[in-house]
Amino acid sequence: MTVEESEGVAINLVTLFSINQIPQKNSVMKFLFASIFAFIKFAFIPSFDLLIVMACAIGLDLLTGVYKSKRQGIATTSEGFRRTIDKFISYGVAVATSCILVYVSQQKGGEAVKLISGFLNDGLVCFIIYIEVVSIFENLIAINPKAPLAVNFYIPVHKFLTLQIKRTGESIEAAAGESNSKK
């Protein structure tokens, strides 16, 4: 590299990082942060969207739990809020432990382990979301179990989620007033 070329590079770097060039500085910062987050996301962290959904599910569980206790005349105490914080921390520890396991398995594991470990984090977060959604439906059912919305939506969805499904043919025949002996 000649002296003129190195001076040109130095001038370009000065121009790139000068205070007068704020849009370019922001672009460089965005690029650096995007590179860091891309490494983290693609390396071993669960999907950011799933983590957001998990946080929202925990928040909705808290809100429906507080509303349920208000409707049932039970005073909300710091104990209930403490359980939510404990739950959030235990979920965070589980996800962090899963991230560590995935990172180690991707560094030291065989091809099969590397393939399977990619699903571990997202699978764990999906399972946590499932637990929270079931809890939300339990809270909604407990708020007013005889409401039409609870009878026609919350209870059937809760039964579906908790695998309490009865055979559909028997339910349809029972609803129609037919018996199995007429066949």
GROMACS .gro file of C-alpha atoms in nm:
model
  183
    1MET     CA    1   0.000   0.000   0.000
    2THR     CA    2   0.143   0.338  -0.098
    3VAL     CA    3   0.153   0.644   0.123
    4GLU     CA    4  -0.121   0.810  -0.081
    5GLU     CA    5  -0.347   0.505  -0.049
    6SER     CA    6  -0.294   0.485   0.328
    7GLU     CA    7  -0.367   0.859   0.359
    8GLY     CA    8  -0.684   0.802   0.158
    9VAL     CA    9  -0.788   0.521   0.390
   10ALA     CA   10  -0.711   0.738   0.694
   11ILE     CA   11  -0.916   1.022   0.547
   12ASN     CA   12  -1.203   0.785   0.478
   13LEU     CA   13  -1.189   0.655   0.837
   14VAL     CA   14  -1.182   1.009   0.974
   15THR     CA   15  -1.475   1.097   0.751
   16LEU     CA   16  -1.660   0.783   0.859
   17PHE     CA   17  -1.622   0.851   1.231
   18SER     CA   18  -1.642   1.230   1.228
   19ILE     CA   19  -1.911   1.405   1.430
   20ASN     CA   20  -2.040   1.577   1.119
   21GLN     CA   21  -2.126   1.241   0.962
   22ILE     CA   22  -2.385   1.125   1.222
   23PRO     CA   23  -2.594   0.913   0.981
   24GLN     CA   24  -2.285   0.712   0.884
   25LYS     CA   25  -2.183   0.673   1.249
   26ASN     CA   26  -2.528   0.540   1.333
   27SER     CA   27  -2.504   0.301   1.042
   28VAL     CA   28  -2.172   0.167   1.166
   29MET     CA   29  -2.308   0.126   1.517
   30LYS     CA   30  -2.617  -0.050   1.386
   31PHE     CA   31  -2.398  -0.280   1.180
   32LEU     CA   32  -2.179  -0.365   1.480
   33PHE     CA   33  -2.476  -0.434   1.708
   34ALA     CA   34  -2.651  -0.635   1.437
   35SER     CA   35  -2.338  -0.845   1.389
   36ILE     CA   36  -2.311  -0.913   1.760
   37PHE     CA   37  -2.680  -1.001   1.792
   38ALA     CA   38  -2.668  -1.218   1.479
   39PHE     CA   39  -2.381  -1.418   1.629
   40ILE     CA   40  -2.569  -1.458   1.955
   41LYS     CA   41  -2.898  -1.547   1.785
   42PHE     CA   42  -2.755  -1.796   1.542
   43ALA     CA   43  -2.506  -1.950   1.779
   44PHE     CA   44  -2.702  -2.081   2.074
   45ILE     CA   45  -2.974  -1.843   2.197
   46PRO     CA   46  -3.343  -1.932   2.150
   47SER     CA   47  -3.552  -1.738   1.905
   48PHE     CA   48  -3.600  -1.380   2.024
   49ASP     CA   49  -3.965  -1.389   1.912
   50LEU     CA   50  -4.029  -1.693   2.132
   51LEU     CA   51  -3.866  -1.521   2.429
   52ILE     CA   52  -4.098  -1.222   2.378
   53VAL     CA   53  -4.401  -1.451   2.357
   54MET     CA   54  -4.283  -1.628   2.674
   55ALA     CA   55  -4.253  -1.297   2.861
   56CYS     CA   56  -4.599  -1.192   2.739
   57ALA     CA   57  -4.748  -1.525   2.849
   58ILE     CA   58  -4.597  -1.484   3.197
   59GLY     CA   59  -4.738  -1.131   3.213
   60LEU     CA   60  -5.084  -1.247   3.100
   61ASP     CA   61  -5.075  -1.525   3.357
   62LEU     CA   62  -4.998  -1.268   3.624
   63LEU     CA   63  -5.280  -1.038   3.508
   64THR     CA   64  -5.539  -1.316   3.487
   65GLY     CA   65  -5.427  -1.450   3.825
   66VAL     CA   66  -5.468  -1.109   3.988
   67TYR     CA   67  -5.808  -1.064   3.822
   68LYS     CA   68  -5.914  -1.412   3.935
   69SER     CA   69  -5.821  -1.337   4.295
   70LYS     CA   70  -6.010  -1.004   4.282
   71ARG     CA   71  -6.321  -1.175   4.142
   72GLN     CA   72  -6.306  -1.446   4.409
   73GLY     CA   73  -6.257  -1.191   4.686
   74ILE     CA   74  -5.908  -1.311   4.772
   75ALA     CA   75  -5.670  -1.032   4.866
   76THR     CA   76  -5.362  -1.011   4.647
   77THR     CA   77  -5.048  -1.036   4.856
   78SER     CA   78  -4.681  -1.003   4.794
   79GLU     CA   79  -4.665  -1.384   4.814
   80GLY     CA   80  -4.844  -1.420   4.479
   81PHE     CA   81  -4.624  -1.160   4.313
   82ARG     CA   82  -4.317  -1.325   4.463
   83ARG     CA   83  -4.423  -1.656   4.307
   84THR     CA   84  -4.441  -1.486   3.965
   85ILE     CA   85  -4.091  -1.344   4.011
   86ASP     CA   86  -3.967  -1.685   4.127
   87LYS     CA   87  -4.129  -1.844   3.822
   88PHE     CA   88  -3.968  -1.589   3.591
   89ILE     CA   89  -3.627  -1.649   3.749
   90SER     CA   90  -3.660  -2.028   3.734
   91TYR     CA   91  -3.764  -2.010   3.368
   92GLY     CA   92  -3.467  -1.783   3.300
   93VAL     CA   93  -3.229  -2.024   3.472
   94ALA     CA   94  -3.374  -2.315   3.273
   95VAL     CA   95  -3.330  -2.127   2.944
   96ALA     CA   96  -2.977  -2.017   3.039
   97THR     CA   97  -2.884  -2.375   3.131
   98SER     CA   98  -3.028  -2.495   2.803
   99CYS     CA   99  -2.821  -2.233   2.618
  100ILE     CA  100  -2.507  -2.356   2.790
  101LEU     CA  101  -2.586  -2.718   2.702
  102VAL     CA  102  -2.652  -2.625   2.340
  103TYR     CA  103  -2.332  -2.423   2.319
  104VAL     CA  104  -2.122  -2.708   2.462
  105SER     CA  105  -2.292  -2.970   2.245
  106GLN     CA  106  -2.236  -2.762   1.931
  107GLN     CA  107  -1.869  -2.722   2.018
  108LYS     CA  108  -1.791  -3.077   2.128
  109GLY     CA  109  -2.077  -3.297   2.005
  110GLY     CA  110  -2.111  -3.516   1.700
  111GLU     CA  111  -2.325  -3.435   1.400
  112ALA     CA  112  -2.643  -3.590   1.547
  113VAL     CA  113  -2.597  -3.400   1.873
  114LYS     CA  114  -2.543  -3.075   1.684
  115LEU     CA  115  -2.861  -3.133   1.484
  116ILE     CA  116  -3.076  -3.214   1.787
  117SER     CA  117  -2.929  -2.944   2.010
  118GLY     CA  118  -3.054  -2.676   1.774
  119PHE     CA  119  -3.410  -2.761   1.874
  120LEU     CA  120  -3.347  -2.778   2.248
  121ASN     CA  121  -3.372  -2.407   2.331
  122ASP     CA  122  -3.675  -2.331   2.118
  123GLY     CA  123  -3.842  -2.651   2.238
  124LEU     CA  124  -3.788  -2.554   2.601
  125VAL     CA  125  -3.925  -2.205   2.545
  126CYS     CA  126  -4.229  -2.350   2.362
  127PHE     CA  127  -4.289  -2.584   2.656
  128ILE     CA  128  -4.276  -2.290   2.899
  129ILE     CA  129  -4.522  -2.100   2.678
  130TYR     CA  130  -4.750  -2.406   2.680
  131ILE     CA  131  -4.741  -2.418   3.063
  132GLU     CA  132  -4.825  -2.050   3.087
  133VAL     CA  133  -5.109  -2.070   2.833
  134VAL     CA  134  -5.267  -2.360   3.024
  135SER     CA  135  -5.239  -2.154   3.343
  136ILE     CA  136  -5.401  -1.855   3.172
  137PHE     CA  137  -5.696  -2.070   3.063
  138GLU     CA  138  -5.728  -2.213   3.416
  139ASN     CA  139  -5.743  -1.858   3.553
  140LEU     CA  140  -5.999  -1.752   3.292
  141ILE     CA  141  -6.217  -2.054   3.371
  142ALA     CA  142  -6.195  -1.988   3.746
  143ILE     CA  143  -6.300  -1.625   3.699
  144ASN     CA  144  -6.650  -1.723   3.581
  145PRO     CA  145  -6.689  -2.092   3.494
  146LYS     CA  146  -7.056  -2.057   3.390
  147ALA     CA  147  -7.007  -1.771   3.145
  148PRO     CA  148  -7.086  -1.859   2.782
  149LEU     CA  149  -6.732  -1.774   2.674
  150ALA     CA  150  -6.590  -2.006   2.940
  151VAL     CA  151  -6.830  -2.289   2.855
  152ASN     CA  152  -6.794  -2.263   2.477
  153PHE     CA  153  -6.430  -2.160   2.440
  154TYR     CA  154  -6.210  -2.160   2.752
  155ILE     CA  155  -6.309  -2.503   2.884
  156PRO     CA  156  -6.288  -2.687   2.547
  157VAL     CA  157  -5.952  -2.527   2.464
  158HIS     CA  158  -5.823  -2.609   2.813
  159LYS     CA  159  -5.935  -2.970   2.773
  160PHE     CA  160  -5.767  -2.983   2.433
  161LEU     CA  161  -5.443  -2.840   2.569
  162THR     CA  162  -5.440  -3.080   2.864
  163LEU     CA  163  -5.530  -3.380   2.645
  164GLN     CA  164  -5.867  -3.440   2.810
  165ILE     CA  165  -6.040  -3.494   2.478
  166LYS     CA  166  -6.319  -3.746   2.449
  167ARG     CA  167  -6.386  -3.936   2.132
  168THR     CA  168  -6.575  -3.706   1.897
  169GLY     CA  169  -6.815  -3.968   1.759
  170GLU     CA  170  -6.949  -4.053   2.104
  171SER     CA  171  -6.998  -3.684   2.184
  172ILE     CA  172  -7.188  -3.620   1.861
  173GLU     CA  173  -7.414  -3.922   1.915
  174ALA     CA  174  -7.478  -3.822   2.276
  175ALA     CA  175  -7.562  -3.467   2.168
  176ALA     CA  176  -7.801  -3.599   1.903
  177GLY     CA  177  -7.972  -3.827   2.157
  178GLU     CA  178  -7.874  -4.147   1.982
  179SER     CA  179  -7.741  -4.449   2.166
  180ASN     CA  180  -7.490  -4.708   2.058
  181SER     CA  181  -7.747  -4.987   2.091
  182LYS     CA  182  -7.956  -4.860   1.795
  183LYS     CA  183  -7.676  -4.940   1.550
   0.00000   0.00000   0.00000
